[in-house]
Tab-separated table of C-alpha atoms in Angstrom:
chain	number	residue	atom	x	y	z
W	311	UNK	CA	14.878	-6.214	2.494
W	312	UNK	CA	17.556	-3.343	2.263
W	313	UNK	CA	16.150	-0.172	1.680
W	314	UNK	CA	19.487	1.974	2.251
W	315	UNK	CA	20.956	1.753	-0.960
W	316	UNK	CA	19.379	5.165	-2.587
W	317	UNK	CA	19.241	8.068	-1.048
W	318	UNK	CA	16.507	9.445	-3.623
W	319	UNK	CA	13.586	11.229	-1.634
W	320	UNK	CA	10.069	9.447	-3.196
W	321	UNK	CA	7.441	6.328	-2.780
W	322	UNK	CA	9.781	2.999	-2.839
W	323	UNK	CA	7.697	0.514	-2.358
W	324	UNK	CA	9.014	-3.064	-2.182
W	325	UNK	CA	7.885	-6.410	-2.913
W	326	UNK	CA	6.821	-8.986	0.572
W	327	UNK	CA	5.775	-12.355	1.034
W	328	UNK	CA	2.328	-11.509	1.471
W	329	UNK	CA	0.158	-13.781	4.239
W	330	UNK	CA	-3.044	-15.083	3.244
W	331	UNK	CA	-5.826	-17.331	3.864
W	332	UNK	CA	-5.755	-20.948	2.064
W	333	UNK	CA	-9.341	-21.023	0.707
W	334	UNK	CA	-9.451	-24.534	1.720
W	335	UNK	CA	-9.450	-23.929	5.428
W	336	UNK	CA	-12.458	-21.616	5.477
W	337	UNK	CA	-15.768	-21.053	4.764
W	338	UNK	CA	-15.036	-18.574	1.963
W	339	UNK	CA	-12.791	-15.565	1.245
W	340	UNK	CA	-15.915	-13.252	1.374
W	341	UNK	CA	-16.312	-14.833	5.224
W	342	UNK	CA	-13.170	-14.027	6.600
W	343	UNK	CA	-12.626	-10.370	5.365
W	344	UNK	CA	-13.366	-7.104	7.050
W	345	UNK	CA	-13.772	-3.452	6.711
W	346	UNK	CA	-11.011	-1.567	8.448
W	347	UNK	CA	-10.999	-2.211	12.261
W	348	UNK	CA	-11.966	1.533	12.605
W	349	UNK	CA	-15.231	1.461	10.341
W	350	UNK	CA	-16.366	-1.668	12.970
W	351	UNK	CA	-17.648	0.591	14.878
W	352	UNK	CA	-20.960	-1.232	16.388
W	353	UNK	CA	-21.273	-4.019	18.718
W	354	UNK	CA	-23.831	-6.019	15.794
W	355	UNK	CA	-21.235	-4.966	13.437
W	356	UNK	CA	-18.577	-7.116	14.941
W	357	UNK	CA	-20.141	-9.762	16.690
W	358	UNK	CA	-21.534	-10.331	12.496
W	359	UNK	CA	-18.849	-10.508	11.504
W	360	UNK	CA	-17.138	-13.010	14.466
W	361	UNK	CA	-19.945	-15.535	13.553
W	362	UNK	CA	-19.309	-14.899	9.386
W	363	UNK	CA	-16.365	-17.692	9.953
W	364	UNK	CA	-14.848	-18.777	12.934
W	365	UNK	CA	-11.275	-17.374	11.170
W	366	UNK	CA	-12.550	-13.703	10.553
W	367	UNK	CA	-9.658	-11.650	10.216
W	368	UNK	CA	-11.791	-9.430	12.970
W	369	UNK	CA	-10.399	-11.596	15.645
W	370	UNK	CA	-7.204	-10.339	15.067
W	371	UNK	CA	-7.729	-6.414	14.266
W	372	UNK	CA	-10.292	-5.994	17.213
W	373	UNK	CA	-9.999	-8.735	19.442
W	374	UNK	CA	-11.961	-9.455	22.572
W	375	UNK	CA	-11.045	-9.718	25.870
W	376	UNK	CA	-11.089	-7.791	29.105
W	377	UNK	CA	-7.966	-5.480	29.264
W	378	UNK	CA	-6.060	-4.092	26.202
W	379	UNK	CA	-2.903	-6.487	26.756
W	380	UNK	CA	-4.901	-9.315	27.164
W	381	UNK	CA	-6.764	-8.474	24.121
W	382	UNK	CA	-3.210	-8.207	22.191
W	383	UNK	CA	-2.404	-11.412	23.766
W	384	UNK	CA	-5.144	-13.217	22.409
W	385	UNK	CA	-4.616	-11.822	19.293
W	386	UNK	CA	-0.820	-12.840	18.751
W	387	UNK	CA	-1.970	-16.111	19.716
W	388	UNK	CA	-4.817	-16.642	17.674
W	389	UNK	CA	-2.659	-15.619	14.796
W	390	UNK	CA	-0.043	-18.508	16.315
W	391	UNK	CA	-2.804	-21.015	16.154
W	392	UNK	CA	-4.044	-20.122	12.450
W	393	UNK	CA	-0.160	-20.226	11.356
W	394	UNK	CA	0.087	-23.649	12.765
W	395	UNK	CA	-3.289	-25.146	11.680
W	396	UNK	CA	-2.463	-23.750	8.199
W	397	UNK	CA	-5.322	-21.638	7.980
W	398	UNK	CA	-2.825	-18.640	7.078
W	399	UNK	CA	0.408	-19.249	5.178
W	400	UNK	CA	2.795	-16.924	3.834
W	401	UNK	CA	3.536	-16.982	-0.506
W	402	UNK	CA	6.619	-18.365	-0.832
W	403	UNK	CA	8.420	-15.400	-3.121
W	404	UNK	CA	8.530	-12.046	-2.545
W	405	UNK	CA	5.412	-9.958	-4.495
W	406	UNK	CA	3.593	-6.971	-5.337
W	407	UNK	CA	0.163	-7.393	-5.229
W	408	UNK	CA	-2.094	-5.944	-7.760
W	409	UNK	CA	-5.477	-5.599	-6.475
W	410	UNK	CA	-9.001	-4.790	-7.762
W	411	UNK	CA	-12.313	-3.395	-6.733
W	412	UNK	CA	-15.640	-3.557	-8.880
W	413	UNK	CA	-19.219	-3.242	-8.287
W	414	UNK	CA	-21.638	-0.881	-7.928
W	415	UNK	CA	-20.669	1.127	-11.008
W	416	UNK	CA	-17.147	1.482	-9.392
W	417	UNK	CA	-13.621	0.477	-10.791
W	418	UNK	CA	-10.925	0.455	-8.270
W	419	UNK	CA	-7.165	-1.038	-8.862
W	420	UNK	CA	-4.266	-0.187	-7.546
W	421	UNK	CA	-0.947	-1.755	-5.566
W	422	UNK	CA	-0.287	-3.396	-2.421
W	423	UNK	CA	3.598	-3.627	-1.168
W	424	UNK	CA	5.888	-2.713	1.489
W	425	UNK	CA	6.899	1.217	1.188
W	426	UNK	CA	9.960	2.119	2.964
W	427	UNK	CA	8.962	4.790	6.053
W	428	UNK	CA	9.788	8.442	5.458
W	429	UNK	CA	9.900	11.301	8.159
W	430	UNK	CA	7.337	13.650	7.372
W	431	UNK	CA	9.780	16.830	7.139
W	432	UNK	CA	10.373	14.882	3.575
W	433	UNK	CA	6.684	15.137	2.395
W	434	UNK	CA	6.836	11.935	0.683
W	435	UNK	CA	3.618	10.879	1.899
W	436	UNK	CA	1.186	13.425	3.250
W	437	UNK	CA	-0.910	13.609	5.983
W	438	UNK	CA	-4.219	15.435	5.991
W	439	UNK	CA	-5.884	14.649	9.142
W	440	UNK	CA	-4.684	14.903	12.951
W	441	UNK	CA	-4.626	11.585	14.849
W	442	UNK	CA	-5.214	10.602	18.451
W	443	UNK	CA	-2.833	9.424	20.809
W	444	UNK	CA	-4.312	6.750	23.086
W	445	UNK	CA	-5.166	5.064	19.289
W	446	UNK	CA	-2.058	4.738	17.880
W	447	UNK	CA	-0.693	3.580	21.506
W	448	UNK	CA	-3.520	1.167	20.740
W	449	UNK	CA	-2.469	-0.216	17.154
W	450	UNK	CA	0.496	-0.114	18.338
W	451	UNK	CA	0.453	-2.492	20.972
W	452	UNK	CA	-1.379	-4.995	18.871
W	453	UNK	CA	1.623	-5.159	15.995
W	454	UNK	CA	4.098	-5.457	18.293
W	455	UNK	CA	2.081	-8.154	19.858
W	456	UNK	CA	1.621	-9.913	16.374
W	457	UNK	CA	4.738	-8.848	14.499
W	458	UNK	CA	2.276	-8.228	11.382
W	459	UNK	CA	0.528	-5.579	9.642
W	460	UNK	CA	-2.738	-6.815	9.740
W	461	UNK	CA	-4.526	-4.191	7.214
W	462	UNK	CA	-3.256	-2.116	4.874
W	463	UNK	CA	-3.678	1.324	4.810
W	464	UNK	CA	-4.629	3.639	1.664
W	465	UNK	CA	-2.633	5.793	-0.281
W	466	UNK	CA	-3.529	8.258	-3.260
W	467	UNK	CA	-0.944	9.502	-6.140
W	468	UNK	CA	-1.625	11.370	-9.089
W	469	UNK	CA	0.077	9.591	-11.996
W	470	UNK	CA	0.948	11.274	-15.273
W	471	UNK	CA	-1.976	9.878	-17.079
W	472	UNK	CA	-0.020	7.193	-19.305
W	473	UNK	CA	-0.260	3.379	-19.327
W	474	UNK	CA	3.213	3.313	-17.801
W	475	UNK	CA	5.584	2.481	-14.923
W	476	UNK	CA	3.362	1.240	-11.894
W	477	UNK	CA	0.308	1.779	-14.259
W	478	UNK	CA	1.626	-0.651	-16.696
W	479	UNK	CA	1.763	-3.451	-14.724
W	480	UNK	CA	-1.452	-2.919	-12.863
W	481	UNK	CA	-3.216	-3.056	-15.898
W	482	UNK	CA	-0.847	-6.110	-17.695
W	483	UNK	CA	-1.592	-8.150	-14.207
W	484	UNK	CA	-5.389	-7.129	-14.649
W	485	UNK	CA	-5.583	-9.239	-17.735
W	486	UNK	CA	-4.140	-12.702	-16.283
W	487	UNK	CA	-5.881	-15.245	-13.945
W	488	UNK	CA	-6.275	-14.086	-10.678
W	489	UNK	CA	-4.671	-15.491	-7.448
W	490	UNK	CA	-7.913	-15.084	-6.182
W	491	UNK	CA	-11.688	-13.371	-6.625
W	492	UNK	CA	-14.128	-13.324	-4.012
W	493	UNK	CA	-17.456	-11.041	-3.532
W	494	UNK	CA	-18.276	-9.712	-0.653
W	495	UNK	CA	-21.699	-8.450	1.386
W	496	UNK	CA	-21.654	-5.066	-0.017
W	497	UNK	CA	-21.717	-6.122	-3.569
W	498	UNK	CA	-17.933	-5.571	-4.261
W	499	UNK	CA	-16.207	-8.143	-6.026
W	500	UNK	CA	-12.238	-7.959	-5.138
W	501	UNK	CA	-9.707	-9.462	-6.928
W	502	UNK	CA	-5.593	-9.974	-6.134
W	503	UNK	CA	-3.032	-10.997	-8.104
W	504	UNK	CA	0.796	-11.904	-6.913
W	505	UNK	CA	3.407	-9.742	-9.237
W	506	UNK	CA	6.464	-12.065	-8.647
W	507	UNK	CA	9.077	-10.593	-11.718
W	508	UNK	CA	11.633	-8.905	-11.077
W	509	UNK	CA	11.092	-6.617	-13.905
W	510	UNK	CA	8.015	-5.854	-13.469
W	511	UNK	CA	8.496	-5.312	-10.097
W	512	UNK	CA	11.303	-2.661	-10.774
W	513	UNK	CA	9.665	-1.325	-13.156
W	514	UNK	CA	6.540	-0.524	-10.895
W	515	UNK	CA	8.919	0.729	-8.569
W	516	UNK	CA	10.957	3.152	-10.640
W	517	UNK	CA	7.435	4.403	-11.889
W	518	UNK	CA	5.883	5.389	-8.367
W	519	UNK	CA	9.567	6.964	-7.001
W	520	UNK	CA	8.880	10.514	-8.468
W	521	UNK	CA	5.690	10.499	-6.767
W	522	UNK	CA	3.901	11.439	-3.759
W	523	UNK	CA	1.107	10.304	-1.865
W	524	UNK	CA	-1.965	11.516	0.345
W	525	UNK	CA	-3.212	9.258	3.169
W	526	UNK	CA	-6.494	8.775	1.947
W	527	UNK	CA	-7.103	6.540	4.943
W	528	UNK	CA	-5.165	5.172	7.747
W	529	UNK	CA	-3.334	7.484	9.427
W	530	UNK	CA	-3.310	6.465	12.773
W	531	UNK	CA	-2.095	3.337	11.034
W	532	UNK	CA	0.574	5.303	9.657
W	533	UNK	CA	1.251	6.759	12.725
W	534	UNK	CA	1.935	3.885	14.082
W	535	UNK	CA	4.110	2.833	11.725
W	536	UNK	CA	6.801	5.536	12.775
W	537	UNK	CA	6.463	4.942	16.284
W	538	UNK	CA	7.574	1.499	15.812
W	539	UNK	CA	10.223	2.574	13.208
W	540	UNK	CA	11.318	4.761	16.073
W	541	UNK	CA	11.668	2.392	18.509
W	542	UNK	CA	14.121	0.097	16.901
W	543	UNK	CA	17.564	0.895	16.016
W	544	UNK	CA	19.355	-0.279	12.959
W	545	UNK	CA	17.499	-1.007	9.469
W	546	UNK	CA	15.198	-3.942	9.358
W	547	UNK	CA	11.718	-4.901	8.801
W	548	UNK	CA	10.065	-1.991	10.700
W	549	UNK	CA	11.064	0.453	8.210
W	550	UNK	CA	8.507	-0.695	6.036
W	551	UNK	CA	4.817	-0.375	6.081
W	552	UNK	CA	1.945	-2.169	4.621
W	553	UNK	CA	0.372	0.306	2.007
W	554	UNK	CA	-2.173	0.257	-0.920
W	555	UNK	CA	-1.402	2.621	-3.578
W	556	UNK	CA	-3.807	4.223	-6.109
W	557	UNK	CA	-3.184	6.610	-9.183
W	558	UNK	CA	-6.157	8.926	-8.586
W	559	UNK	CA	-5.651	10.051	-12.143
W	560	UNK	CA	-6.745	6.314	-12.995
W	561	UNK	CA	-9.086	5.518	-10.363
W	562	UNK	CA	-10.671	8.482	-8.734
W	563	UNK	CA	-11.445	7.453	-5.288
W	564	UNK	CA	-14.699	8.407	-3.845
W	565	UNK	CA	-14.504	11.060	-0.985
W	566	UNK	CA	-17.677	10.753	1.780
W	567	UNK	CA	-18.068	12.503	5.299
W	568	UNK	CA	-17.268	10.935	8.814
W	569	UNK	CA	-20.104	11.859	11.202
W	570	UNK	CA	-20.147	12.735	14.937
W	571	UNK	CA	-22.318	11.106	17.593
W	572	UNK	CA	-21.806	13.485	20.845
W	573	UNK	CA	-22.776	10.924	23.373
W	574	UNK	CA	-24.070	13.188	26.169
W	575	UNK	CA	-24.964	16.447	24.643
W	576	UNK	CA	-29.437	15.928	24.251
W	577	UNK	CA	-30.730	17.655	21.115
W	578	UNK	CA	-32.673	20.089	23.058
W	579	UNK	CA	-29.347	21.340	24.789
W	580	UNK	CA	-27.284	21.405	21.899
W	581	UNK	CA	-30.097	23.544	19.757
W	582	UNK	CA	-30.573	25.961	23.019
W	583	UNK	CA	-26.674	26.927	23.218
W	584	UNK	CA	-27.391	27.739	19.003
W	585	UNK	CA	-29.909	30.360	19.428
W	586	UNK	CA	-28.387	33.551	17.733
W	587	UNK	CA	-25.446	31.865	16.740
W	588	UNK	CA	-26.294	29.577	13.786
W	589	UNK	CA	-29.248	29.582	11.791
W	590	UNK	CA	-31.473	26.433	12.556
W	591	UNK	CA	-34.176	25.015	9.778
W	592	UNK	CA	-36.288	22.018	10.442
W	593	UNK	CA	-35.867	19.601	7.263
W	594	UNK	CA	-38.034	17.110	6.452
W	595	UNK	CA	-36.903	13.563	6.247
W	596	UNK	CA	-36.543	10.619	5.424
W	597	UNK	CA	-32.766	10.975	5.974
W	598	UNK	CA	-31.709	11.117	2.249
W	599	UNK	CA	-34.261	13.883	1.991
W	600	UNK	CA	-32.442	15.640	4.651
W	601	UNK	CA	-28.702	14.857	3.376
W	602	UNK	CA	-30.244	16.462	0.211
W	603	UNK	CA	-30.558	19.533	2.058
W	604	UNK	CA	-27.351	19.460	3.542
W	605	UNK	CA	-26.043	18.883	0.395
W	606	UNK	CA	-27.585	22.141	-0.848
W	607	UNK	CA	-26.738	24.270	2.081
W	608	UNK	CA	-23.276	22.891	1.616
W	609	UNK	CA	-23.059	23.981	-2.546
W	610	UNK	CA	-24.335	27.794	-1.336
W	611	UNK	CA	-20.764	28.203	0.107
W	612	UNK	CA	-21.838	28.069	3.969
W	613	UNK	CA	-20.504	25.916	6.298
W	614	UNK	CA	-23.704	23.363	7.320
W	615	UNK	CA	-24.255	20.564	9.634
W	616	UNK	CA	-27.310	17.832	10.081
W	617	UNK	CA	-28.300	17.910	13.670
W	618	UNK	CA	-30.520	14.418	14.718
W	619	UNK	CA	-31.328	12.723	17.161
W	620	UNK	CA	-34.862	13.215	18.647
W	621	UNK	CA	-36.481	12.040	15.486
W	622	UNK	CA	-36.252	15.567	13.564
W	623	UNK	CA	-33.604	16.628	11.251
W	624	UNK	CA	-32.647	20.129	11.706
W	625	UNK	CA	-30.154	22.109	9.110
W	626	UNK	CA	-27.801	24.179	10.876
W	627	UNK	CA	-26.147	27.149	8.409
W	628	UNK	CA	-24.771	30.400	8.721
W	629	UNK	CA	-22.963	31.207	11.777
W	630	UNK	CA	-22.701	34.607	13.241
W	631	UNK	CA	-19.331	35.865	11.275
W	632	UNK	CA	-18.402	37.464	14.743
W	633	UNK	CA	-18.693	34.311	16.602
W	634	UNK	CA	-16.263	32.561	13.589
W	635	UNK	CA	-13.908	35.613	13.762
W	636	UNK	CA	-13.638	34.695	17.663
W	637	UNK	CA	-13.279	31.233	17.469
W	638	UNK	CA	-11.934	29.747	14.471
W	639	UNK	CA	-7.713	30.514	14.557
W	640	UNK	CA	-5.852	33.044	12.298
W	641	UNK	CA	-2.892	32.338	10.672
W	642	UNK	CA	-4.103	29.201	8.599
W	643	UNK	CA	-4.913	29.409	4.925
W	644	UNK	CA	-8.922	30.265	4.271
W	645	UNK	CA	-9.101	26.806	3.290
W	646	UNK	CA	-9.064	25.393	6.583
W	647	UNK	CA	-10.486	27.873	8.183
W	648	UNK	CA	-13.985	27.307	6.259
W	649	UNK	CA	-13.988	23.631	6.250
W	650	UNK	CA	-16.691	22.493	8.107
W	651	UNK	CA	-14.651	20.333	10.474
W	652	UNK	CA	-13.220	23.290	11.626
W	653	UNK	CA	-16.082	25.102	12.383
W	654	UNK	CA	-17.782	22.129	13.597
W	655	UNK	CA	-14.545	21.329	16.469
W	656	UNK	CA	-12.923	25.151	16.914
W	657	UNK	CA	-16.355	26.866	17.210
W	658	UNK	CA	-18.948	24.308	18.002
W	659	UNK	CA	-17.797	21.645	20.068
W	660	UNK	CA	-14.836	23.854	21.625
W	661	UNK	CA	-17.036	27.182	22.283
W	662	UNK	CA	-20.374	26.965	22.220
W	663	UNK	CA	-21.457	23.052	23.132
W	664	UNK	CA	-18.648	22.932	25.026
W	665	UNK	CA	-18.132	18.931	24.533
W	666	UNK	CA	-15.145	17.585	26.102
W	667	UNK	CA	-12.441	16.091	23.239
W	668	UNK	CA	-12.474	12.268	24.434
W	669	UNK	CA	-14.069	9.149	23.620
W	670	UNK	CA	-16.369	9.198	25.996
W	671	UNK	CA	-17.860	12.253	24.778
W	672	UNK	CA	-17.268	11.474	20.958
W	673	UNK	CA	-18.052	8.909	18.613
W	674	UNK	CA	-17.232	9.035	15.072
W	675	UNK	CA	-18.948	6.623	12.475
W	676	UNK	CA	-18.462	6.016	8.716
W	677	UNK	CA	-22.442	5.566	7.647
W	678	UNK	CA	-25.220	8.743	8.414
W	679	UNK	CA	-27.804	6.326	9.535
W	680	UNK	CA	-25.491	4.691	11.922
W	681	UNK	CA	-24.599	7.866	13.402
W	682	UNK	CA	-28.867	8.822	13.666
W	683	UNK	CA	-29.469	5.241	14.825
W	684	UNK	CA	-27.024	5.824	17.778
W	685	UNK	CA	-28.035	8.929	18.641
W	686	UNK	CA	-31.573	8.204	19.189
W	687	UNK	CA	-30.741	5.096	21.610
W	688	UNK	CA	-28.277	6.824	23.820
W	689	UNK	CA	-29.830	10.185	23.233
W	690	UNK	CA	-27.204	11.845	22.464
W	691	UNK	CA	-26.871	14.278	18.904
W	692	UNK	CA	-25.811	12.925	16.051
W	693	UNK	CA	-23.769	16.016	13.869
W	694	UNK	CA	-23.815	14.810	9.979
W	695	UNK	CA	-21.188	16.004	7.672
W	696	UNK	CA	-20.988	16.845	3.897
W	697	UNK	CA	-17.528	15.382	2.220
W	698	UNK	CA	-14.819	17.719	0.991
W	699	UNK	CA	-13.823	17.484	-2.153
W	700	UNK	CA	-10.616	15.550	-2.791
W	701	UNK	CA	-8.551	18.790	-4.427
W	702	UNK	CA	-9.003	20.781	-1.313
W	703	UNK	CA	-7.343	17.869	0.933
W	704	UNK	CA	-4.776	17.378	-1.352
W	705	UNK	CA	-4.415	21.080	-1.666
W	706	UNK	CA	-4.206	21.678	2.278
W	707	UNK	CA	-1.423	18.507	2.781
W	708	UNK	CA	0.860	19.651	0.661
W	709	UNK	CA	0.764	22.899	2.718
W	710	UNK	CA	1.842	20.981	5.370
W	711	UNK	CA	-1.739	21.932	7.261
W	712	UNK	CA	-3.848	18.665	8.978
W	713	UNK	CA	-7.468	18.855	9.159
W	714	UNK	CA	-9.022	18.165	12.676
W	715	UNK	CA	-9.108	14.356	12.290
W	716	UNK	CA	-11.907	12.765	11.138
W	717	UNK	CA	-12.699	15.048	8.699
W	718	UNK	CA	-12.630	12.916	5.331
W	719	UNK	CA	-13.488	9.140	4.457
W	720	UNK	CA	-11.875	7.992	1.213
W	721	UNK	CA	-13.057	4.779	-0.502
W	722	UNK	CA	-13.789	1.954	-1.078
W	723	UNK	CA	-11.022	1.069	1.704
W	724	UNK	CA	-9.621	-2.381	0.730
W	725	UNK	CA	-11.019	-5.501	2.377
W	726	UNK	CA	-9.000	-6.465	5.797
W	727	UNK	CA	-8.000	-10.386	5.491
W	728	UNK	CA	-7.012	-10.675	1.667
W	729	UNK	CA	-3.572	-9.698	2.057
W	730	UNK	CA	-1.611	-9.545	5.432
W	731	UNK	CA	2.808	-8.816	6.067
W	732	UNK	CA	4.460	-10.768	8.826
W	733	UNK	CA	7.372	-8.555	9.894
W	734	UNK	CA	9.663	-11.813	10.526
W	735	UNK	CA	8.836	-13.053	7.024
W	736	UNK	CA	10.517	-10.120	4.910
C-alpha cells in the first residue's frame, strides 16, 4: 500500500486483507475470541480461555512458554501451523471492515483498517496515558516474531454529527448481511462486515482525514507501532497500524476505572502511613455498596480512593492540601493535577506508601472485584478508582499532557480473533 502520495496531516486509514478464522475449522467464533491480551490478567482467566477452543486467538497474544523469546517463538509458529492447516486465511481483496457491538443496552459500530503512522509532534492521533517500557519491548517482540497485528487497538473521533463520509458507510454496511455474527460470554453480540468498493472505501477515507483521534485504548500497542516504524527504513507495511475507529458523536464509548493491586503493601501498613494525611471512613459493603460511596465522594469534587483488602472497605478523601501542594508537580494544567491518578501515583504511591514503580510491586486490573479478590489472597491492598469522564481526557490530550498510565479504560474494547493484519499480506 503507498501511503506517500499526500502530504495532508489527518487519519488515512486504508483498506487490508484482513486474516480471519474459517468458521469451519473451529468450535465457534465466540470460542476463539479474546479480550485484549492486557485485560487477561488472571491465571483462570487465560487458562479459560486456552481450553474455550484449542485455536483461541490467546495462544498467540499471550503465549506460554518459559522465556519471552521462546514464548514469541511459539507464537510465530503456532500462527505458521493455523496458516497451513487453514484454520486462518487471509480475504482475498483488500477491505475496510465495518464492525458492530450490541448487548446489554449498548450500541457500538465503528471501522477497522490500516491507518498510516504519524509522529506525535503532528497530533493526529492523541495519546492520553504514559506507557511502560519493558511492555512495549514486549509487544514488540511478539509482532516482529509473527509479522501480524494480532489485535486492534481503539480509537475515538468526534464526527460532525451527519450521516456522512465514514458515517455513511458504517451505517449503509450495517444494513447488509454480515460476513459474520457471533455472541460471545459476556452477552455481546459482534458483528463484521468486509467493505470491498472502492468508493465507498474512498469515501470513508476522505470523511475521517479532517479528523483526529484519542487512544481510547491501546497505547502501548501504539507504541509499539512506532518503534517498529522506526526500525525499518524505506515505506512499506510497517507504516501502518491495525486500528478501530469510532465517531464518539455516534457511539459514545463507555469510560470505567483501571484499579491497582499493590502486591506487598498489607492494609494495615498502607492505612498507618495515612493517619493525618487523608481522611479514612469505613464503608459498608457489599462492594457495589462501597463503589456507591466512592462514587459519591468522587461527585463532591475530592479526589477519593477504595482501599480493600482485609475484608473492609475503607473510603479514603480529602488529603491534607499541604501534603498535595508538596507532592503533586506545578506547572501542569489543574486538570491533571486533581485527577485522581495523579494524586493516587505523585502523592500516594511516590510519597507517602512509598511503593516501588514495577511490576512486582503493581498490578493493574480492568474489573473492581478482581482487583479485591487479589488482594485478599496475596494480601496485598487493592486501591479502586472512579472513571474520568471522557471530555476531561480528551481535553488534557489535546494539550499535549499524558495521564500517569493506567488511568482510564474505554469500552467495550473489540473482541481479539475476529479480525487480524499480516504485515506480508498488504
Amino acid at each position: 500500500m503507498d501511503t506517500s502520495g499526500d502530504a495532508a496531516k489527518g487519519l488515512r486509514l486504508f483498506p487490508f486483507r484482513g486474516l480471519r478464522y474459517v468458521p469451519e475449522r473451529v468450535g465457534s467464533l465466540a470460542a476463539v475470541t479474546s479480550p485484549p491480551y492486557d485485560v487477561v490478567v488472571r491465571p483462570d482467566g487465560l487458562h479459560h480461555l486456552e481450553s474455550a477452543d484449542p485455536h483461541n486467538i490467546v495462544r498467540l497474544i499471550l503465549p506460554q512458554d518459559g522465556s519471552p523469546a521462546a514464548r514469541n517463538r511459539q507464537a510465530a509458529r503456532t500462527l505458521d501451523e493455523w496458516l497451513a492447516q487453514g484454520v486462518l486465511a487471509t480475504d482475498p481483496e483488500p477491505a475496510l471492515y465495518v464492525y458492530e457491538q450490541r448487548g446489554n443496552g449498548l450500541l457500538q459500530r465503528g471501522l477497522i483498517g490500516a491507518l498510516e503512522l504519524s509522529p506525535a509532534a503532528d497530533r493526529v492521533v492523541l495519546p492520553h496515558e504514559e506507557v511502560m517500557d519493558d511492555v512495549v519491548a514486549d509487544r514488540a517482540a511478539l509482532t516482529r516474531a509473527t509479522g501480524a497485528h494480532l489485535e486492534p487497538l481503539l480509537l475515538t473521533y468526534v464526527g460532525d454529527g451527519t450521516v456522512s463520509g465514514a458515517a455513511a458507510v458504517v451505517e449503509r454496511a450495517a444494513r447488509r448481511p454480515a460476513l459474520l455474527t457471533t455472541t460471545t460470554e459476556n452477552g455481546l453480540r459482534h458483528r463484521l462486515w468486509a467493505v470491498t468498493d472502492p468508493a465507498e472505501q474512498a469515501e470513508a477515507a476522505a470523511g475521517l482525514l479532517p479528523r483526529q483521534a484519542l487512544i481510547a485504548d491501546g497505547h502501548h500497542r501504539w507504541a509499539t507501532y512506532l518503534r517498529l516504524q522506526r526500525e525499518r527504513s524505506g515505506p512499506g507495511p510497517w507504516d501502518l497500524g491495525l486500528v478501530y475507529l469510532v465517531d464518539t458523536a455516534r457511539y459514545p464509548l463507555q469510560v470505567r476505572a483501571i484499579h491497582r493491586v499493590l502486591r506487598r503493601l498489607a492494609p494495615a501498613d498502607a492505612l498507618a502511613a495515612l493517619r493525618g494525611r487523608f481522611r479514612v471512613r469505613e464503608v459498608a459493603g457489599p462492594l457495589p455498596r462501597a463503589l456507591g460511596a466512592l462514587a459519591a465522594a468522587s461527585e463532591e469534587g475530592s479526589n477519593a480512593f477504595l482501599l480493600a483488602g482485609d475484608g473492609t472497605y475503607r473510603l479514603v478523601d480529602r488529603a491534607d492540601p499541604a501534603l498535595l501542594a508538596r507532592t503533586v508537580p506545578a506547572g501542569r494544567p489543574e486538570a491533571w493535577r486533581t485527577l485522581d491518578a495523579t494524586v493516587l501515583h505523585e502523592t500516594l504511591l511516590d510519597r507517602v506508601w512509598h511503593v516501588p514503580d514495577g511490576a512486582e510491586d503493581i498490578a493493574y486490573l480492568h474489573h473492581p472485584m478482581a482487583a479485591v479478590e487479589q488482594a485478599e489472597r496475596s494480601g496485598g491492598t487493592a486501591v479502586l478508582m472512579h472513571p474520568v469522564r471522557e471530555a476531561v481526557v480528551r481535553d488534557l490530550a489535546r494539550q499535549g499532557v499524558t495521564m500517569p498510565r493506567k488511568s482510564t479504560s474505554f469500552g467495550p474494547k473489540p473482541a481479539t480473533g475476529l479480525v487480524m493484519r499480516r504485515l506480508d499480506a498488504d
